[in-house]
Amino acid sequence: MARKPRFYVKGVPCHVVQRGNNRQRCFLSDEDFGFYMRRLEDALQCYQVQLHAFVLMTNHVHLLMTPQDSEGISRVLQSVGRDYVRYFNNTYQRSGTLWEGRHKASLIDSERYFMLCMRYIELNPVRARMVKLPEEYHWSSFQQHGVGNDIASLTPHPLYLGLADNAQNRCSAYRALFTQHLTAEEIDKVRRCVRHNYPLADARFRAELEQRLGCEFGQLGPGRPLTIN
């Protein structure tokens, strides 16, 4: 069966997921997480891609990024993946692939779903029962958004900056969003869209993307249309 293509659009945020091959662990220590983040920061600068949110889990990563051209995100993932695999194999005296062959990518309708996607990403460690609260997990953008610890690789999105007029109040306003749990329907929408490289968007925004890209996204998965009202 043909693989669904991934789409990237200049100025449109994209939720990217990359998993370890066969769901194997790809981070075994804090040094591993730190090396990945340093290489990610370098690649973001090199290819002019903005990182708005992230979480590094033990066997996969979530990144929410906005590129300045249609190739930037792919180049970032290729650069970081190549450097990190070399580091990981040398460190742990192993060989072979580490990541799944293809990462997943879902374009995000900023006006309606950007903040939802941010919360989905930063709540991953909570859903995985690794921590009780998002601030307890170190390798996540919640450390900046909700706690106030600066992360060099992050570029705050205008929607986040619009929460308040200063950093302290923005953190407070952002933390307040987490007092309400994501619904099962919201979680399912995000997961299905990124799994199938489908935009998380309403019908109007999806139609605009189809016109810009010259494609039709059609149905999400076999026989399962996605309707986002």
PDB file of C-alpha atoms in Angstrom:
ATOM      1  CA  MET A   1       0.000   0.000   0.000  1.00  0.00           C
ATOM      2  CA  ALA A   2       1.316   3.445  -0.914  1.00  0.00           C
ATOM      3  CA  ARG A   3       2.524   5.564   1.977  1.00  0.00           C
ATOM      4  CA  LYS A   4       0.721   8.830   2.595  1.00  0.00           C
ATOM      5  CA  PRO A   5       2.963  11.801   1.814  1.00  0.00           C
ATOM      6  CA  ARG A   6       3.990  14.312   4.440  1.00  0.00           C
ATOM      7  CA  PHE A   7       3.376  17.986   3.744  1.00  0.00           C
ATOM      8  CA  TYR A   8       5.184  21.054   5.036  1.00  0.00           C
ATOM      9  CA  VAL A   9       4.165  24.633   4.317  1.00  0.00           C
ATOM     10  CA  LYS A  10       6.121  27.809   4.949  1.00  0.00           C
ATOM     11  CA  GLY A  11       4.787  29.538   8.059  1.00  0.00           C
ATOM     12  CA  VAL A  12       2.389  26.725   9.028  1.00  0.00           C
ATOM     13  CA  PRO A  13       3.133  24.870  12.299  1.00  0.00           C
ATOM     14  CA  CYS A  14       3.597  21.120  12.080  1.00  0.00           C
ATOM     15  CA  HIS A  15       3.382  18.425  14.748  1.00  0.00           C
ATOM     16  CA  VAL A  16       6.144  15.870  14.143  1.00  0.00           C
ATOM     17  CA  VAL A  17       6.557  12.499  15.839  1.00  0.00           C
ATOM     18  CA  GLN A  18       9.615  10.293  15.473  1.00  0.00           C
ATOM     19  CA  ARG A  19       9.735   6.896  17.177  1.00  0.00           C
ATOM     20  CA  GLY A  20      12.458   4.449  17.974  1.00  0.00           C
ATOM     21  CA  ASN A  21      12.635   1.457  15.666  1.00  0.00           C
ATOM     22  CA  ASN A  22      10.259  -1.253  16.947  1.00  0.00           C
ATOM     23  CA  ARG A  23       9.433   1.160  19.796  1.00  0.00           C
ATOM     24  CA  GLN A  24      12.867   0.546  21.314  1.00  0.00           C
ATOM     25  CA  ARG A  25      14.332   3.064  23.750  1.00  0.00           C
ATOM     26  CA  CYS A  26      16.412   5.759  22.126  1.00  0.00           C
ATOM     27  CA  PHE A  27      17.301   7.734  25.273  1.00  0.00           C
ATOM     28  CA  LEU A  28      18.991   5.924  28.148  1.00  0.00           C
ATOM     29  CA  SER A  29      20.452   8.797  30.175  1.00  0.00           C
ATOM     30  CA  ASP A  30      20.274  12.540  30.742  1.00  0.00           C
ATOM     31  CA  GLU A  31      23.420  12.844  28.617  1.00  0.00           C
ATOM     32  CA  ASP A  32      21.484  11.330  25.703  1.00  0.00           C
ATOM     33  CA  PHE A  33      18.622  13.814  26.087  1.00  0.00           C
ATOM     34  CA  GLY A  34      21.098  16.683  26.353  1.00  0.00           C
ATOM     35  CA  PHE A  35      23.018  15.655  23.240  1.00  0.00           C
ATOM     36  CA  TYR A  36      19.779  15.417  21.233  1.00  0.00           C
ATOM     37  CA  MET A  37      18.663  18.878  22.341  1.00  0.00           C
ATOM     38  CA  ARG A  38      22.027  20.451  21.463  1.00  0.00           C
ATOM     39  CA  ARG A  39      21.962  18.943  17.996  1.00  0.00           C
ATOM     40  CA  LEU A  40      18.331  19.980  17.586  1.00  0.00           C
ATOM     41  CA  GLU A  41      19.163  23.576  18.480  1.00  0.00           C
ATOM     42  CA  ASP A  42      21.981  23.630  15.917  1.00  0.00           C
ATOM     43  CA  ALA A  43      19.773  22.169  13.174  1.00  0.00           C
ATOM     44  CA  LEU A  44      16.913  24.580  13.889  1.00  0.00           C
ATOM     45  CA  GLN A  45      19.258  27.531  13.441  1.00  0.00           C
ATOM     46  CA  CYS A  46      20.876  26.061  10.352  1.00  0.00           C
ATOM     47  CA  TYR A  47      17.606  25.381   8.516  1.00  0.00           C
ATOM     48  CA  GLN A  48      15.604  28.331   9.883  1.00  0.00           C
ATOM     49  CA  VAL A  49      12.921  26.329  11.648  1.00  0.00           C
ATOM     50  CA  GLN A  50      11.219  27.525  14.824  1.00  0.00           C
ATOM     51  CA  LEU A  51      10.538  25.059  17.637  1.00  0.00           C
ATOM     52  CA  HIS A  52       7.478  25.959  19.729  1.00  0.00           C
ATOM     53  CA  ALA A  53       6.965  22.855  21.869  1.00  0.00           C
ATOM     54  CA  PHE A  54       8.582  19.477  22.430  1.00  0.00           C
ATOM     55  CA  VAL A  55       8.791  16.448  24.646  1.00  0.00           C
ATOM     56  CA  LEU A  56      11.523  13.822  24.572  1.00  0.00           C
ATOM     57  CA  MET A  57      10.125  10.513  25.767  1.00  0.00           C
ATOM     58  CA  THR A  58      12.259   7.416  26.269  1.00  0.00           C
ATOM     59  CA  ASN A  59      11.361   5.867  22.906  1.00  0.00           C
ATOM     60  CA  HIS A  60      10.016   8.750  20.818  1.00  0.00           C
ATOM     61  CA  VAL A  61       9.931  12.515  20.431  1.00  0.00           C
ATOM     62  CA  HIS A  62       7.210  15.074  19.721  1.00  0.00           C
ATOM     63  CA  LEU A  63       8.159  18.390  18.113  1.00  0.00           C
ATOM     64  CA  LEU A  64       5.916  21.324  17.175  1.00  0.00           C
ATOM     65  CA  MET A  65       7.744  23.402  14.577  1.00  0.00           C
ATOM     66  CA  THR A  66       7.197  26.143  12.016  1.00  0.00           C
ATOM     67  CA  PRO A  67       9.475  26.115   8.935  1.00  0.00           C
ATOM     68  CA  GLN A  68      10.509  29.004   6.730  1.00  0.00           C
ATOM     69  CA  ASP A  69      10.349  26.789   3.647  1.00  0.00           C
ATOM     70  CA  SER A  70       8.929  23.431   2.648  1.00  0.00           C
ATOM     71  CA  GLU A  71      12.222  21.570   3.192  1.00  0.00           C
ATOM     72  CA  GLY A  72      13.298  22.851   6.603  1.00  0.00           C
ATOM     73  CA  ILE A  73      11.587  20.320   8.863  1.00  0.00           C
ATOM     74  CA  SER A  74      12.795  17.326   6.873  1.00  0.00           C
ATOM     75  CA  ARG A  75      16.335  18.676   6.934  1.00  0.00           C
ATOM     76  CA  VAL A  76      16.189  19.235  10.694  1.00  0.00           C
ATOM     77  CA  LEU A  77      15.007  15.673  11.307  1.00  0.00           C
ATOM     78  CA  GLN A  78      17.623  14.239   8.951  1.00  0.00           C
ATOM     79  CA  SER A  79      20.449  16.225  10.521  1.00  0.00           C
ATOM     80  CA  VAL A  80      19.527  15.479  14.128  1.00  0.00           C
ATOM     81  CA  GLY A  81      18.726  11.851  13.387  1.00  0.00           C
ATOM     82  CA  ARG A  82      22.046  11.236  11.647  1.00  0.00           C
ATOM     83  CA  ASP A  83      24.126  12.881  14.384  1.00  0.00           C
ATOM     84  CA  TYR A  84      22.188  11.297  17.208  1.00  0.00           C
ATOM     85  CA  VAL A  85      22.348   7.756  15.793  1.00  0.00           C
ATOM     86  CA  ARG A  86      26.118   8.096  15.401  1.00  0.00           C
ATOM     87  CA  TYR A  87      26.422   9.323  18.994  1.00  0.00           C
ATOM     88  CA  PHE A  88      24.092   6.659  20.387  1.00  0.00           C
ATOM     89  CA  ASN A  89      25.768   3.779  18.564  1.00  0.00           C
ATOM     90  CA  ASN A  90      29.226   4.927  19.625  1.00  0.00           C
ATOM     91  CA  THR A  91      28.157   5.475  23.219  1.00  0.00           C
ATOM     92  CA  TYR A  92      26.464   2.107  23.631  1.00  0.00           C
ATOM     93  CA  GLN A  93      28.667   0.108  21.236  1.00  0.00           C
ATOM     94  CA  ARG A  94      25.834  -0.878  18.965  1.00  0.00           C
ATOM     95  CA  SER A  95      25.167  -0.689  15.240  1.00  0.00           C
ATOM     96  CA  GLY A  96      22.217  -0.378  12.915  1.00  0.00           C
ATOM     97  CA  THR A  97      19.156   1.806  12.760  1.00  0.00           C
ATOM     98  CA  LEU A  98      17.676   3.554  15.771  1.00  0.00           C
ATOM     99  CA  TRP A  99      14.645   5.445  14.411  1.00  0.00           C
ATOM    100  CA  GLU A 100      11.675   4.275  12.417  1.00  0.00           C
ATOM    101  CA  GLY A 101      12.173   4.869   8.725  1.00  0.00           C
ATOM    102  CA  ARG A 102       9.691   7.719   8.408  1.00  0.00           C
ATOM    103  CA  HIS A 103       8.617  10.282  10.932  1.00  0.00           C
ATOM    104  CA  LYS A 104       4.982  11.393  11.087  1.00  0.00           C
ATOM    105  CA  ALA A 105       3.837  14.954  10.480  1.00  0.00           C
ATOM    106  CA  SER A 106       0.547  16.820  10.898  1.00  0.00           C
ATOM    107  CA  LEU A 107       0.011  20.427   9.802  1.00  0.00           C
ATOM    108  CA  ILE A 108      -1.708  22.476  12.516  1.00  0.00           C
ATOM    109  CA  ASP A 109      -4.467  25.060  12.191  1.00  0.00           C
ATOM    110  CA  SER A 110      -2.933  27.649  14.528  1.00  0.00           C
ATOM    111  CA  GLU A 111      -6.042  29.643  15.319  1.00  0.00           C
ATOM    112  CA  ARG A 112      -8.016  26.662  16.537  1.00  0.00           C
ATOM    113  CA  TYR A 113      -5.689  23.815  17.423  1.00  0.00           C
ATOM    114  CA  PHE A 114      -2.222  25.150  18.200  1.00  0.00           C
ATOM    115  CA  MET A 115      -2.651  25.402  21.965  1.00  0.00           C
ATOM    116  CA  LEU A 116      -4.412  22.041  22.028  1.00  0.00           C
ATOM    117  CA  CYS A 117      -1.424  20.478  20.288  1.00  0.00           C
ATOM    118  CA  MET A 118       0.996  22.117  22.726  1.00  0.00           C
ATOM    119  CA  ARG A 119      -0.905  20.719  25.685  1.00  0.00           C
ATOM    120  CA  TYR A 120      -1.126  17.291  24.066  1.00  0.00           C
ATOM    121  CA  ILE A 121       2.647  17.227  23.585  1.00  0.00           C
ATOM    122  CA  GLU A 122       3.548  18.440  27.063  1.00  0.00           C
ATOM    123  CA  LEU A 123       1.086  16.078  28.751  1.00  0.00           C
ATOM    124  CA  ASN A 124       2.679  12.990  27.199  1.00  0.00           C
ATOM    125  CA  PRO A 125       4.685  12.097  30.339  1.00  0.00           C
ATOM    126  CA  VAL A 126       1.525  12.438  32.438  1.00  0.00           C
ATOM    127  CA  ARG A 127      -0.507  10.176  30.153  1.00  0.00           C
ATOM    128  CA  ALA A 128       2.371   7.684  30.237  1.00  0.00           C
ATOM    129  CA  ARG A 129       2.226   7.813  34.068  1.00  0.00           C
ATOM    130  CA  MET A 130       5.867   8.781  34.285  1.00  0.00           C
ATOM    131  CA  VAL A 131       4.953  11.839  36.378  1.00  0.00           C
ATOM    132  CA  LYS A 132       1.821  13.214  37.966  1.00  0.00           C
ATOM    133  CA  LEU A 133       2.265  16.803  36.755  1.00  0.00           C
ATOM    134  CA  PRO A 134       3.854  18.149  33.552  1.00  0.00           C
ATOM    135  CA  GLU A 135       6.294  20.348  35.491  1.00  0.00           C
ATOM    136  CA  GLU A 136       7.831  17.216  37.024  1.00  0.00           C
ATOM    137  CA  TYR A 137       9.199  16.082  33.662  1.00  0.00           C
ATOM    138  CA  HIS A 138      12.471  17.777  32.737  1.00  0.00           C
ATOM    139  CA  TRP A 139      12.732  17.107  28.971  1.00  0.00           C
ATOM    140  CA  SER A 140       9.683  19.059  27.907  1.00  0.00           C
ATOM    141  CA  SER A 141       8.897  22.588  26.770  1.00  0.00           C
ATOM    142  CA  PHE A 142       6.540  22.904  29.742  1.00  0.00           C
ATOM    143  CA  GLN A 143       9.686  23.775  31.680  1.00  0.00           C
ATOM    144  CA  GLN A 144       9.648  27.112  29.858  1.00  0.00           C
ATOM    145  CA  HIS A 145       5.963  27.593  29.131  1.00  0.00           C
ATOM    146  CA  GLY A 146       4.627  26.649  32.546  1.00  0.00           C
ATOM    147  CA  VAL A 147       7.615  26.953  34.880  1.00  0.00           C
ATOM    148  CA  GLY A 148       9.627  29.818  33.428  1.00  0.00           C
ATOM    149  CA  ASN A 149      12.970  28.083  32.802  1.00  0.00           C
ATOM    150  CA  ASP A 150      14.507  29.410  29.590  1.00  0.00           C
ATOM    151  CA  ILE A 151      15.168  26.847  26.842  1.00  0.00           C
ATOM    152  CA  ALA A 152      17.509  28.159  24.169  1.00  0.00           C
ATOM    153  CA  SER A 153      16.039  26.134  21.312  1.00  0.00           C
ATOM    154  CA  LEU A 154      12.454  27.347  21.838  1.00  0.00           C
ATOM    155  CA  THR A 155      10.779  30.183  19.941  1.00  0.00           C
ATOM    156  CA  PRO A 156       7.545  31.176  21.716  1.00  0.00           C
ATOM    157  CA  HIS A 157       4.588  31.210  19.356  1.00  0.00           C
ATOM    158  CA  PRO A 158       2.549  34.445  19.122  1.00  0.00           C
ATOM    159  CA  LEU A 159      -0.467  32.639  20.602  1.00  0.00           C
ATOM    160  CA  TYR A 160       1.561  31.776  23.692  1.00  0.00           C
ATOM    161  CA  LEU A 161       2.979  35.294  23.928  1.00  0.00           C
ATOM    162  CA  GLY A 162      -0.563  36.637  23.715  1.00  0.00           C
ATOM    163  CA  LEU A 163      -1.579  34.930  26.958  1.00  0.00           C
ATOM    164  CA  ALA A 164      -0.220  37.829  29.044  1.00  0.00           C
ATOM    165  CA  ASP A 165       1.999  40.898  28.908  1.00  0.00           C
ATOM    166  CA  ASN A 166       4.991  39.476  30.810  1.00  0.00           C
ATOM    167  CA  ALA A 167       6.740  36.136  31.308  1.00  0.00           C
ATOM    168  CA  GLN A 168       5.489  35.459  34.825  1.00  0.00           C
ATOM    169  CA  ASN A 169       1.862  36.109  33.962  1.00  0.00           C
ATOM    170  CA  ARG A 170       2.162  34.034  30.788  1.00  0.00           C
ATOM    171  CA  CYS A 171       3.403  31.069  32.819  1.00  0.00           C
ATOM    172  CA  SER A 172       0.474  31.447  35.202  1.00  0.00           C
ATOM    173  CA  ALA A 173      -2.036  31.760  32.380  1.00  0.00           C
ATOM    174  CA  TYR A 174      -0.555  28.752  30.617  1.00  0.00           C
ATOM    175  CA  ARG A 175      -0.600  26.598  33.744  1.00  0.00           C
ATOM    176  CA  ALA A 176      -4.273  27.489  34.144  1.00  0.00           C
ATOM    177  CA  LEU A 177      -4.983  25.783  30.806  1.00  0.00           C
ATOM    178  CA  PHE A 178      -3.829  22.509  32.348  1.00  0.00           C
ATOM    179  CA  THR A 179      -6.482  22.563  35.058  1.00  0.00           C
ATOM    180  CA  GLN A 180      -8.849  21.194  32.404  1.00  0.00           C
ATOM    181  CA  HIS A 181      -8.018  17.761  31.048  1.00  0.00           C
ATOM    182  CA  LEU A 182      -7.909  17.042  27.342  1.00  0.00           C
ATOM    183  CA  THR A 183     -10.950  15.046  26.338  1.00  0.00           C
ATOM    184  CA  ALA A 184     -10.676  11.570  24.857  1.00  0.00           C
ATOM    185  CA  GLU A 185     -11.991  13.009  21.580  1.00  0.00           C
ATOM    186  CA  GLU A 186      -9.304  15.710  21.489  1.00  0.00           C
ATOM    187  CA  ILE A 187      -6.540  13.204  22.183  1.00  0.00           C
ATOM    188  CA  ASP A 188      -7.888  10.889  19.484  1.00  0.00           C
ATOM    189  CA  LYS A 189      -7.989  13.716  16.924  1.00  0.00           C
ATOM    190  CA  VAL A 190      -4.376  14.675  17.512  1.00  0.00           C
ATOM    191  CA  ARG A 191      -3.193  11.064  17.430  1.00  0.00           C
ATOM    192  CA  ARG A 192      -5.098  10.125  14.300  1.00  0.00           C
ATOM    193  CA  CYS A 193      -4.006  13.205  12.401  1.00  0.00           C
ATOM    194  CA  VAL A 194      -0.300  12.747  13.089  1.00  0.00           C
ATOM    195  CA  ARG A 195      -0.490   8.990  12.536  1.00  0.00           C
ATOM    196  CA  HIS A 196      -1.884   9.530   9.031  1.00  0.00           C
ATOM    197  CA  ASN A 197       0.056  12.716   8.142  1.00  0.00           C
ATOM    198  CA  TYR A 198      -3.274  14.557   8.097  1.00  0.00           C
ATOM    199  CA  PRO A 199      -3.796  18.224   9.031  1.00  0.00           C
ATOM    200  CA  LEU A 200      -5.344  19.027  12.396  1.00  0.00           C
ATOM    201  CA  ALA A 201      -7.630  21.696  11.015  1.00  0.00           C
ATOM    202  CA  ASP A 202     -11.207  22.707  10.398  1.00  0.00           C
ATOM    203  CA  ALA A 203     -12.756  22.329   6.941  1.00  0.00           C
ATOM    204  CA  ARG A 204     -11.945  25.885   5.850  1.00  0.00           C
ATOM    205  CA  PHE A 205      -8.269  25.691   6.767  1.00  0.00           C
ATOM    206  CA  ARG A 206      -7.953  22.221   5.270  1.00  0.00           C
ATOM    207  CA  ALA A 207      -9.425  23.507   1.988  1.00  0.00           C
ATOM    208  CA  GLU A 208      -6.887  26.364   1.995  1.00  0.00           C
ATOM    209  CA  LEU A 209      -4.056  23.872   2.493  1.00  0.00           C
ATOM    210  CA  GLU A 210      -5.350  21.667  -0.316  1.00  0.00           C
ATOM    211  CA  GLN A 211      -5.412  24.672  -2.649  1.00  0.00           C
ATOM    212  CA  ARG A 212      -1.895  25.746  -1.687  1.00  0.00           C
ATOM    213  CA  LEU A 213      -0.487  22.231  -1.969  1.00  0.00           C
ATOM    214  CA  GLY A 214      -2.492  21.124  -4.990  1.00  0.00           C
ATOM    215  CA  CYS A 215      -3.721  17.968  -3.266  1.00  0.00           C
ATOM    216  CA  GLU A 216      -6.724  16.463  -1.559  1.00  0.00           C
ATOM    217  CA  PHE A 217      -6.348  15.003   1.924  1.00  0.00           C
ATOM    218  CA  GLY A 218      -9.514  12.936   1.573  1.00  0.00           C
ATOM    219  CA  GLN A 219     -10.299  10.538   4.406  1.00  0.00           C
ATOM    220  CA  LEU A 220      -8.307   9.878   7.534  1.00  0.00           C
ATOM    221  CA  GLY A 221      -7.517   6.188   7.549  1.00  0.00           C
ATOM    222  CA  PRO A 222      -9.390   3.440   5.705  1.00  0.00           C
ATOM    223  CA  GLY A 223     -13.072   4.328   5.582  1.00  0.00           C
ATOM    224  CA  ARG A 224     -12.838   6.725   8.533  1.00  0.00           C
ATOM    225  CA  PRO A 225     -13.449  10.361   7.580  1.00  0.00           C
ATOM    226  CA  LEU A 226     -12.345  12.907  10.144  1.00  0.00           C
ATOM    227  CA  THR A 227     -14.843  15.656  10.860  1.00  0.00           C
ATOM    228  CA  ILE A 228     -13.640  18.525  13.021  1.00  0.00           C
ATOM    229  CA  ASN A 229     -16.400  20.989  13.690  1.00  0.00           C
TER     230      ASN A 229
END
